[in-house]
Amino acid sequence: MGAVCIPSARLWYVGTDTAKDLIYGRLCVEKRGAGFVHFSKDLPQEFYTQLTSEARVPQRVAGGEAYRWMKSPGARNEALDSTVYAVFCTHMLGLHLYTGKMWERLESIVQPPTADLFRVEQTAEVSPADIPRETQSVEQPSEPASVEPSAMKTPSSPVLTAPLPPVAPTKPALPRRAIQRPFRQSHSARTW
């Protein structure tokens, strides 16, 4: 008891009070831009009820008074807790330090080279006049000749009947780590 296990899991201290202060401060930003929080239009009202289910209240402690986040009785707060952990993960990955240029670079790496992956280029119809005369057959045989199965040759490559989709231009190979993330000294998010 109390001993450190060598092959143990890494413990991360999440400063939940600090993260909730950050989230609630960002929720107060009304103008789009830096610090504004974007949510999907498809989220139900229950998500927003859970996100705002806690309040910052003063509590008496030994040294005087401190503020703590307290949940309303009977309220659920899973959305707020999930948002706190998402904020923690973004800070641990250093995403909060990304510049606009870094985001554009990341987007160019992960975005597909074509706008629509399922679009097929329309090919022009080929008329019989476009086919050289040598390749056109003059007469169609009325009955196919019978050939024994052992004498039939299988083609070495399959015959393609549909046109192939256009090949996307290849991008030059990127280094293994395309975006440099800032190095974090601490495993604690209390220094946000």
XYZ file of N, CA and C in Angstrom:
576
model
N 0.839 -1.178 0.000
C 0.000 0.000 0.000
C 0.884 1.240 0.000
N 0.603 2.151 -0.898
C 1.383 3.374 -0.962
C 2.625 3.255 -1.821
N 2.924 2.058 -2.341
C 4.118 1.870 -3.165
C 3.792 2.195 -4.620
N 4.800 2.645 -5.349
C 4.633 2.973 -6.758
C 4.784 1.697 -7.576
N 3.814 1.413 -8.408
C 3.894 0.269 -9.315
C 4.611 0.732 -10.573
N 5.649 0.015 -10.973
C 6.442 0.419 -12.133
C 5.612 0.424 -13.415
N 4.914 -0.663 -13.789
C 4.133 -0.597 -15.032
C 2.735 -0.018 -14.783
N 2.656 1.159 -14.226
C 1.358 1.734 -13.885
C 0.903 2.737 -14.941
N -0.340 3.096 -14.854
C -0.902 4.090 -15.772
C -0.474 5.484 -15.336
N -0.400 6.375 -16.282
C -0.018 7.749 -15.993
C -1.234 8.497 -15.447
N -1.050 9.242 -14.399
C -2.129 9.981 -13.770
C -2.069 11.436 -14.206
N -3.190 11.954 -14.663
C -3.265 13.336 -15.122
C -4.200 14.096 -14.192
N -3.719 15.164 -13.630
C -4.534 16.009 -12.768
C -5.203 17.078 -13.623
N -6.509 17.068 -13.603
C -7.266 18.049 -14.374
C -7.781 19.102 -13.400
N -7.418 20.337 -13.639
C -7.934 21.427 -12.811
C -9.342 21.763 -13.254
N -10.326 21.033 -12.718
C -11.701 21.196 -13.195
C -12.255 22.579 -12.888
N -11.923 23.136 -11.728
C -12.423 24.481 -11.411
C -11.888 25.502 -12.406
N -10.614 25.392 -12.739
C -10.009 26.311 -13.704
C -10.627 26.121 -15.083
N -10.843 24.870 -15.472
C -11.438 24.593 -16.784
C -12.869 25.113 -16.854
N -13.627 24.948 -15.783
C -15.007 25.447 -15.776
C -15.028 26.970 -15.818
N -14.087 27.618 -15.142
C -13.976 29.080 -15.241
C -13.726 29.491 -16.691
N -12.834 28.774 -17.359
C -12.513 29.071 -18.755
C -13.733 28.864 -19.656
N -14.427 27.748 -19.468
C -15.593 27.436 -20.302
C -16.695 28.470 -20.097
N -17.015 28.777 -18.835
C -18.081 29.743 -18.575
C -17.696 31.139 -19.047
N -16.426 31.480 -18.963
C -15.977 32.760 -19.499
C -16.145 32.824 -21.006
N -15.846 31.711 -21.685
C -16.007 31.663 -23.142
C -17.478 31.653 -23.543
N -18.337 31.056 -22.724
C -19.765 31.056 -23.043
C -20.362 32.464 -22.976
N -19.719 33.352 -22.235
C -20.200 34.737 -22.129
C -19.825 35.578 -23.343
N -18.904 35.107 -24.173
C -18.501 35.857 -25.366
C -19.624 35.758 -26.393
N -20.188 36.897 -26.772
C -21.331 36.909 -27.685
C -20.940 37.165 -29.129
N -19.812 37.799 -29.354
C -19.388 38.150 -30.705
C -18.486 37.047 -31.259
N -18.758 36.632 -32.492
C -17.919 35.608 -33.125
C -16.502 36.133 -33.264
N -15.549 35.264 -33.038
C -14.148 35.644 -33.124
C -13.358 34.889 -32.072
N -12.276 35.485 -31.622
C -11.413 34.835 -30.638
C -12.178 34.617 -29.336
N -12.134 33.389 -28.837
C -12.779 33.064 -27.573
C -14.230 32.646 -27.684
N -14.826 32.795 -28.853
C -16.229 32.420 -29.042
C -16.335 30.902 -29.135
N -17.339 30.325 -28.462
C -17.532 28.873 -28.476
C -18.602 28.530 -29.513
N -18.272 27.604 -30.413
C -19.192 27.174 -31.468
C -19.767 25.808 -31.100
N -21.071 25.659 -31.242
C -21.732 24.380 -31.004
C -22.543 24.013 -32.240
N -22.795 22.726 -32.391
C -23.613 22.243 -33.501
C -25.062 22.681 -33.304
N -25.742 22.946 -34.408
C -27.157 23.311 -34.338
C -28.028 22.101 -34.019
N -27.469 20.900 -34.151
C -28.240 19.678 -33.939
C -28.252 19.211 -32.488
N -27.572 19.916 -31.594
C -27.541 19.495 -30.193
C -28.899 19.745 -29.541
N -29.346 18.814 -28.700
C -30.643 19.011 -28.043
C -30.534 20.031 -26.905
N -31.672 20.502 -26.447
C -31.717 21.470 -25.344
C -31.111 20.867 -24.076
N -31.234 19.559 -23.907
C -30.690 18.876 -22.727
C -29.179 19.093 -22.598
N -28.471 19.164 -23.726
C -27.026 19.405 -23.696
C -26.718 20.736 -23.026
N -27.445 21.774 -23.406
C -27.193 23.105 -22.850
C -27.625 23.187 -21.389
N -28.655 22.445 -21.020
C -29.071 22.387 -19.617
C -27.975 21.746 -18.775
N -27.389 20.673 -19.283
C -26.302 20.009 -18.560
C -25.043 20.866 -18.538
N -24.788 21.580 -19.627
C -23.590 22.419 -19.708
C -23.623 23.546 -18.681
N -24.805 24.027 -18.353
C -24.941 25.135 -17.401
C -25.541 24.677 -16.079
N -25.338 23.404 -15.723
C -25.960 22.848 -14.519
C -25.212 23.180 -13.233
N -24.036 23.760 -13.312
C -23.272 24.090 -12.114
C -23.130 25.596 -11.985
N -22.971 26.026 -10.743
C -22.792 27.449 -10.464
C -21.562 27.621 -9.577
N -20.908 28.753 -9.746
C -19.709 29.069 -8.947
C -20.189 29.796 -7.692
N -20.009 29.138 -6.549
C -20.490 29.705 -5.285
C -19.331 29.843 -4.305
N -19.377 30.866 -3.452
C -18.322 31.009 -2.441
C -18.537 30.011 -1.301
N -17.427 29.476 -0.807
C -17.472 28.563 0.332
C -16.456 29.028 1.356
N -16.779 28.811 2.606
C -15.879 29.180 3.680
C -14.835 28.075 3.855
N -13.578 28.465 3.830
C -12.468 27.532 4.044
C -11.618 28.071 5.188
N -10.590 27.333 5.566
C -9.759 27.706 6.710
C -9.128 29.086 6.539
N -8.705 29.425 5.338
C -8.037 30.707 5.110
C -8.981 31.839 4.765
N -10.266 31.622 4.794
C -11.207 32.675 4.440
C -12.316 32.133 3.559
N -12.379 32.621 2.333
C -13.437 32.234 1.419
C -12.838 31.822 0.078
N -13.369 30.753 -0.504
C -12.913 30.281 -1.814
C -14.146 29.953 -2.649
N -13.987 30.037 -3.950
C -15.094 29.730 -4.855
C -14.986 28.285 -5.328
N -16.114 27.598 -5.335
C -16.194 26.214 -5.799
C -17.375 26.098 -6.759
N -17.268 25.153 -7.667
C -18.355 24.878 -8.594
C -19.256 23.826 -7.964
N -20.529 24.161 -7.793
C -21.490 23.260 -7.157
C -22.610 22.943 -8.152
N -22.961 21.673 -8.195
C -24.021 21.211 -9.090
C -25.371 21.437 -8.421
N -26.351 21.804 -9.216
C -27.716 21.953 -8.705
C -28.235 20.582 -8.302
N -28.991 20.488 -7.218
C -29.494 19.179 -6.776
C -30.380 18.530 -7.844
N -30.097 17.284 -8.148
C -30.881 16.524 -9.119
C -30.539 16.800 -10.574
N -29.651 17.743 -10.825
C -29.296 18.073 -12.214
C -28.198 17.140 -12.713
N -28.193 16.906 -14.007
C -27.137 16.100 -14.625
C -26.109 17.044 -15.219
N -24.841 16.640 -15.198
C -23.787 17.522 -15.710
C -22.774 16.793 -16.587
N -23.186 15.741 -17.271
C -22.258 14.985 -18.110
C -21.709 15.832 -19.256
N -22.532 16.704 -19.817
C -22.066 17.550 -20.921
C -20.973 18.500 -20.446
N -21.125 19.052 -19.251
C -20.101 19.948 -18.712
C -18.815 19.182 -18.426
N -18.928 18.000 -17.819
C -17.731 17.201 -17.532
C -17.010 16.803 -18.815
N -17.768 16.412 -19.834
C -17.151 16.039 -21.111
C -16.457 17.233 -21.750
N -17.063 18.403 -21.644
C -16.456 19.609 -22.199
C -15.186 19.965 -21.445
N -15.181 19.773 -20.128
C -13.973 20.028 -19.327
C -12.842 19.122 -19.788
N -13.122 17.845 -19.994
C -12.071 16.923 -20.433
C -11.631 17.217 -21.861
N -12.551 17.680 -22.700
C -12.170 18.057 -24.064
C -11.235 19.263 -24.046
N -11.526 20.237 -23.191
C -10.646 21.406 -23.059
C -9.279 20.969 -22.543
N -9.266 20.065 -21.573
C -8.004 19.552 -21.037
C -7.188 18.877 -22.135
N -7.845 18.056 -22.957
C -7.132 17.358 -24.038
C -6.562 18.341 -25.056
N -7.317 19.384 -25.397
C -6.797 20.358 -26.356
C -5.585 21.081 -25.795
N -5.584 21.337 -24.499
C -4.430 21.999 -23.893
C -3.234 21.055 -23.806
N -3.486 19.794 -23.529
C -2.375 18.844 -23.451
C -1.761 18.602 -24.831
N -2.559 18.672 -25.881
C -2.045 18.518 -27.244
C -1.465 19.817 -27.789
N -1.691 20.907 -27.088
C -1.151 22.196 -27.516
C -1.966 22.857 -28.612
N -3.209 22.421 -28.812
C -4.027 22.981 -29.881
C -4.415 24.432 -29.614
N -4.424 24.838 -28.371
C -4.788 26.221 -28.057
C -3.698 27.205 -28.478
N -2.523 26.699 -28.809
C -1.416 27.550 -29.239
C -1.285 27.626 -30.758
N -2.126 26.913 -31.488
C -2.038 26.908 -32.951
C -2.392 28.279 -33.514
N -1.646 28.681 -34.506
C -1.937 29.921 -35.223
C -2.827 29.597 -36.420
N -3.321 30.631 -37.074
C -4.148 30.418 -38.265
C -3.395 29.673 -39.346
N -2.119 29.979 -39.487
C -1.299 29.309 -40.502
C -1.131 27.821 -40.179
N -0.983 27.500 -38.900
C -0.845 26.095 -38.504
C -2.139 25.327 -38.775
N -3.296 25.957 -38.529
C -4.571 25.297 -38.809
C -4.750 25.081 -40.303
N -4.352 26.064 -41.122
C -4.450 25.908 -42.578
C -3.555 24.778 -43.064
N -2.379 24.672 -42.488
C -1.457 23.601 -42.876
C -2.033 22.238 -42.502
N -2.601 22.137 -41.316
C -3.217 20.888 -40.890
C -4.404 20.538 -41.787
N -5.190 21.537 -42.151
C -6.332 21.300 -43.033
C -5.882 20.803 -44.400
N -4.793 21.364 -44.928
C -4.310 20.916 -46.236
C -3.779 19.487 -46.179
N -3.345 19.046 -45.018
C -2.849 17.674 -44.876
C -4.006 16.682 -44.816
N -5.039 16.995 -44.044
C -6.110 16.025 -43.824
C -7.262 16.151 -44.810
N -7.358 17.254 -45.544
C -8.457 17.435 -46.491
C -8.187 16.634 -47.757
N -9.216 15.965 -48.305
C -9.000 15.189 -49.529
C -8.638 16.103 -50.696
N -7.873 15.578 -51.682
C -7.429 16.417 -52.794
C -8.562 16.836 -53.729
N -9.676 16.112 -53.753
C -10.797 16.500 -54.607
C -11.945 16.969 -53.736
N -12.779 17.789 -54.316
C -13.905 18.319 -53.553
C -14.936 17.234 -53.271
N -15.137 16.321 -54.217
C -16.132 15.275 -54.058
C -15.505 13.947 -54.458
N -15.394 13.041 -53.509
C -14.747 11.757 -53.778
C -15.594 10.843 -54.659
N -16.900 11.092 -54.748
C -17.774 10.199 -55.487
C -18.163 10.749 -56.857
N -17.614 11.882 -57.244
C -17.931 12.469 -58.544
C -17.193 11.697 -59.634
N -17.898 11.347 -60.689
C -17.303 10.650 -61.822
C -17.339 11.603 -63.004
N -16.210 11.751 -63.657
C -16.136 12.620 -64.828
C -16.968 12.011 -65.950
N -17.745 12.827 -66.642
C -18.551 12.361 -67.765
C -17.644 12.193 -68.982
N -17.739 11.036 -69.623
C -16.945 10.791 -70.823
C -17.824 11.010 -72.046
N -17.221 11.429 -73.121
C -17.963 11.685 -74.358
C -18.390 10.362 -74.979
N -19.570 10.363 -75.605
C -20.062 9.179 -76.296
C -19.204 8.923 -77.532
N -18.917 7.663 -77.811
C -18.131 7.298 -78.982
C -19.095 6.831 -80.063
N -19.040 7.473 -81.209
C -19.914 7.087 -82.319
C -19.172 6.086 -83.207
N -19.886 5.284 -83.988
C -19.221 4.328 -84.880
C -18.317 5.006 -85.894
N -18.582 6.256 -86.230
C -17.736 6.961 -87.200
C -16.353 7.246 -86.621
N -16.256 7.307 -85.289
C -14.969 7.587 -84.655
C -14.061 6.363 -84.598
N -14.636 5.166 -84.750
C -13.847 3.938 -84.662
C -13.215 3.669 -86.014
N -11.915 3.353 -86.070
C -11.284 3.050 -87.363
C -11.958 1.851 -88.016
N -11.996 1.848 -89.368
C -12.666 0.793 -90.120
C -12.041 -0.575 -89.876
N -10.746 -0.628 -89.637
C -10.075 -1.916 -89.473
C -10.588 -2.661 -88.249
N -11.016 -1.930 -87.234
C -11.453 -2.598 -86.011
C -12.931 -2.930 -86.018
N -13.698 -2.373 -86.965
C -15.122 -2.680 -87.036
C -15.308 -4.027 -87.716
N -16.204 -4.845 -87.182
C -16.473 -6.138 -87.811
C -17.516 -5.944 -88.905
N -17.299 -6.647 -90.000
C -18.189 -6.510 -91.145
C -19.400 -7.408 -90.973
N -19.169 -8.646 -90.574
C -20.263 -9.589 -90.436
C -20.268 -10.146 -89.028
N -21.441 -10.358 -88.523
C -21.593 -10.998 -87.225
C -21.861 -12.476 -87.469
N -21.105 -13.383 -86.845
C -21.398 -14.800 -87.040
C -22.759 -15.131 -86.442
N -23.490 -16.004 -87.156
C -24.832 -16.347 -86.706
C -24.794 -17.262 -85.494
N -23.762 -18.096 -85.398
C -23.678 -19.030 -84.283
C -22.231 -19.076 -83.811
N -21.999 -18.929 -82.519
C -20.621 -18.955 -82.052
C -20.024 -20.345 -82.216
N -18.762 -20.394 -82.523
C -18.075 -21.673 -82.689
C -17.896 -22.307 -81.323
N -18.056 -23.623 -81.283
C -17.898 -24.307 -80.003
C -16.417 -24.581 -79.759
N -15.992 -24.266 -78.569
C -14.599 -24.453 -78.182
C -14.589 -25.251 -76.898
N -13.682 -26.194 -76.810
C -13.591 -26.992 -75.602
C -13.023 -26.143 -74.472
N -13.476 -26.378 -73.224
C -13.014 -25.560 -72.108
C -11.508 -25.619 -71.893
N -10.864 -26.743 -72.185
C -9.419 -26.838 -71.969
C -8.654 -25.991 -72.969
N -9.252 -25.737 -74.127
C -8.572 -24.955 -75.152
C -8.766 -23.454 -74.947
N -9.709 -23.068 -74.065
C -9.965 -21.645 -73.840
C -8.830 -21.043 -73.025
N -8.457 -19.854 -73.397
C -7.411 -19.142 -72.673
C -8.074 -18.099 -71.789
N -7.583 -17.991 -70.584
C -8.087 -16.939 -69.702
C -7.225 -15.712 -69.908
N -7.827 -14.570 -69.996
C -7.024 -13.365 -70.205
C -6.133 -13.108 -68.996
N -4.931 -12.599 -69.283
C -3.988 -12.339 -68.194
C -4.420 -11.144 -67.364
N -5.122 -10.209 -67.973
C -5.629 -9.066 -67.213
C -7.109 -8.916 -67.516
N -7.900 -8.486 -66.538
C -9.335 -8.365 -66.780
C -9.626 -7.244 -67.768
N -10.701 -7.415 -68.509
C -11.114 -6.418 -69.484
C -11.962 -5.384 -68.754
N -11.579 -4.127 -68.889
C -12.313 -3.059 -68.225
C -13.353 -2.501 -69.183
N -14.582 -2.418 -68.715
C -15.638 -1.887 -69.559
C -15.977 -0.444 -69.217
N -15.829 -0.055 -67.971
C -16.158 1.314 -67.561
C -14.883 2.143 -67.512
N -14.989 3.430 -67.807
C -13.790 4.271 -67.716
C -13.359 4.423 -66.264
N -12.067 4.500 -66.061
C -11.534 4.676 -64.718
C -11.717 6.119 -64.277
N -11.921 6.347 -62.968
C -12.029 7.726 -62.497
C -10.682 8.418 -62.631
N -10.696 9.733 -62.727
C -9.426 10.447 -62.868
C -8.548 10.242 -61.646
N -7.266 10.155 -61.884
C -6.309 9.939 -60.806
C -5.983 11.286 -60.179
N -6.082 11.332 -58.855
C -5.784 12.574 -58.145
C -4.280 12.806 -58.158
N -3.866 14.052 -58.282
C -2.428 14.318 -58.247
C -1.863 13.950 -56.883
N -0.703 13.359 -56.902
C -0.090 12.949 -55.644
C 0.632 14.121 -55.019
N 0.574 14.158 -53.711
C 1.271 15.204 -52.971
C 2.648 14.683 -52.594
N 3.611 15.557 -52.473
C 4.920 15.088 -52.032
C 4.830 14.550 -50.608
N 5.650 13.581 -50.322
C 5.641 12.969 -48.999
C 6.038 14.004 -47.953
N 5.262 14.043 -46.880
C 5.536 14.979 -45.796
C 6.347 14.282 -44.716
N 7.051 15.040 -43.924
C 7.760 14.412 -42.816
C 6.762 13.774 -41.856
N 7.231 12.871 -41.046
C 6.373 12.120 -40.150
C 5.555 13.042 -39.244
N 6.160 14.052 -38.704
C 5.461 14.979 -37.828
C 5.385 16.320 -38.532
N 4.240 16.579 -39.149
C 4.106 17.758 -39.989
C 3.952 19.038 -39.181
N 3.327 18.956 -38.018
C 3.087 20.152 -37.219
C 3.800 19.992 -35.886
N 4.591 20.965 -35.557
C 5.304 20.932 -34.290
C 4.366 21.371 -33.177
N 4.224 20.545 -32.184
C 3.398 20.898 -31.035
C 4.305 21.432 -29.936
N 3.809 22.377 -29.180
C 4.638 22.911 -28.100
C 4.873 21.861 -27.031
N 6.007 21.918 -26.404
C 6.382 20.957 -25.378
C 5.821 21.406 -24.039
N 5.161 20.500 -23.331
C 4.627 20.820 -22.004
C 5.543 20.243 -20.950
N 5.872 21.036 -19.980
C 6.750 20.612 -18.900
C 5.993 19.794 -17.859
N 4.728 20.111 -17.640
C 3.988 19.556 -16.526
C 2.896 18.623 -17.015
N 2.472 17.725 -16.149
C 1.342 16.854 -16.443
C 0.079 17.393 -15.790
N 0.103 18.589 -15.306
C -1.041 19.178 -14.639
C -1.588 20.316 -15.470
N -2.894 20.422 -15.501
C -3.517 21.504 -16.255
C -3.916 22.650 -15.331
N -3.404 22.678 -14.133
C -3.769 23.741 -13.197
C -3.118 25.060 -13.560
N -2.156 25.029 -14.460
C -1.447 26.250 -14.842
C -2.013 26.848 -16.113
N -3.280 26.585 -16.416
C -3.894 27.119 -17.623
C -3.849 28.580 -17.524
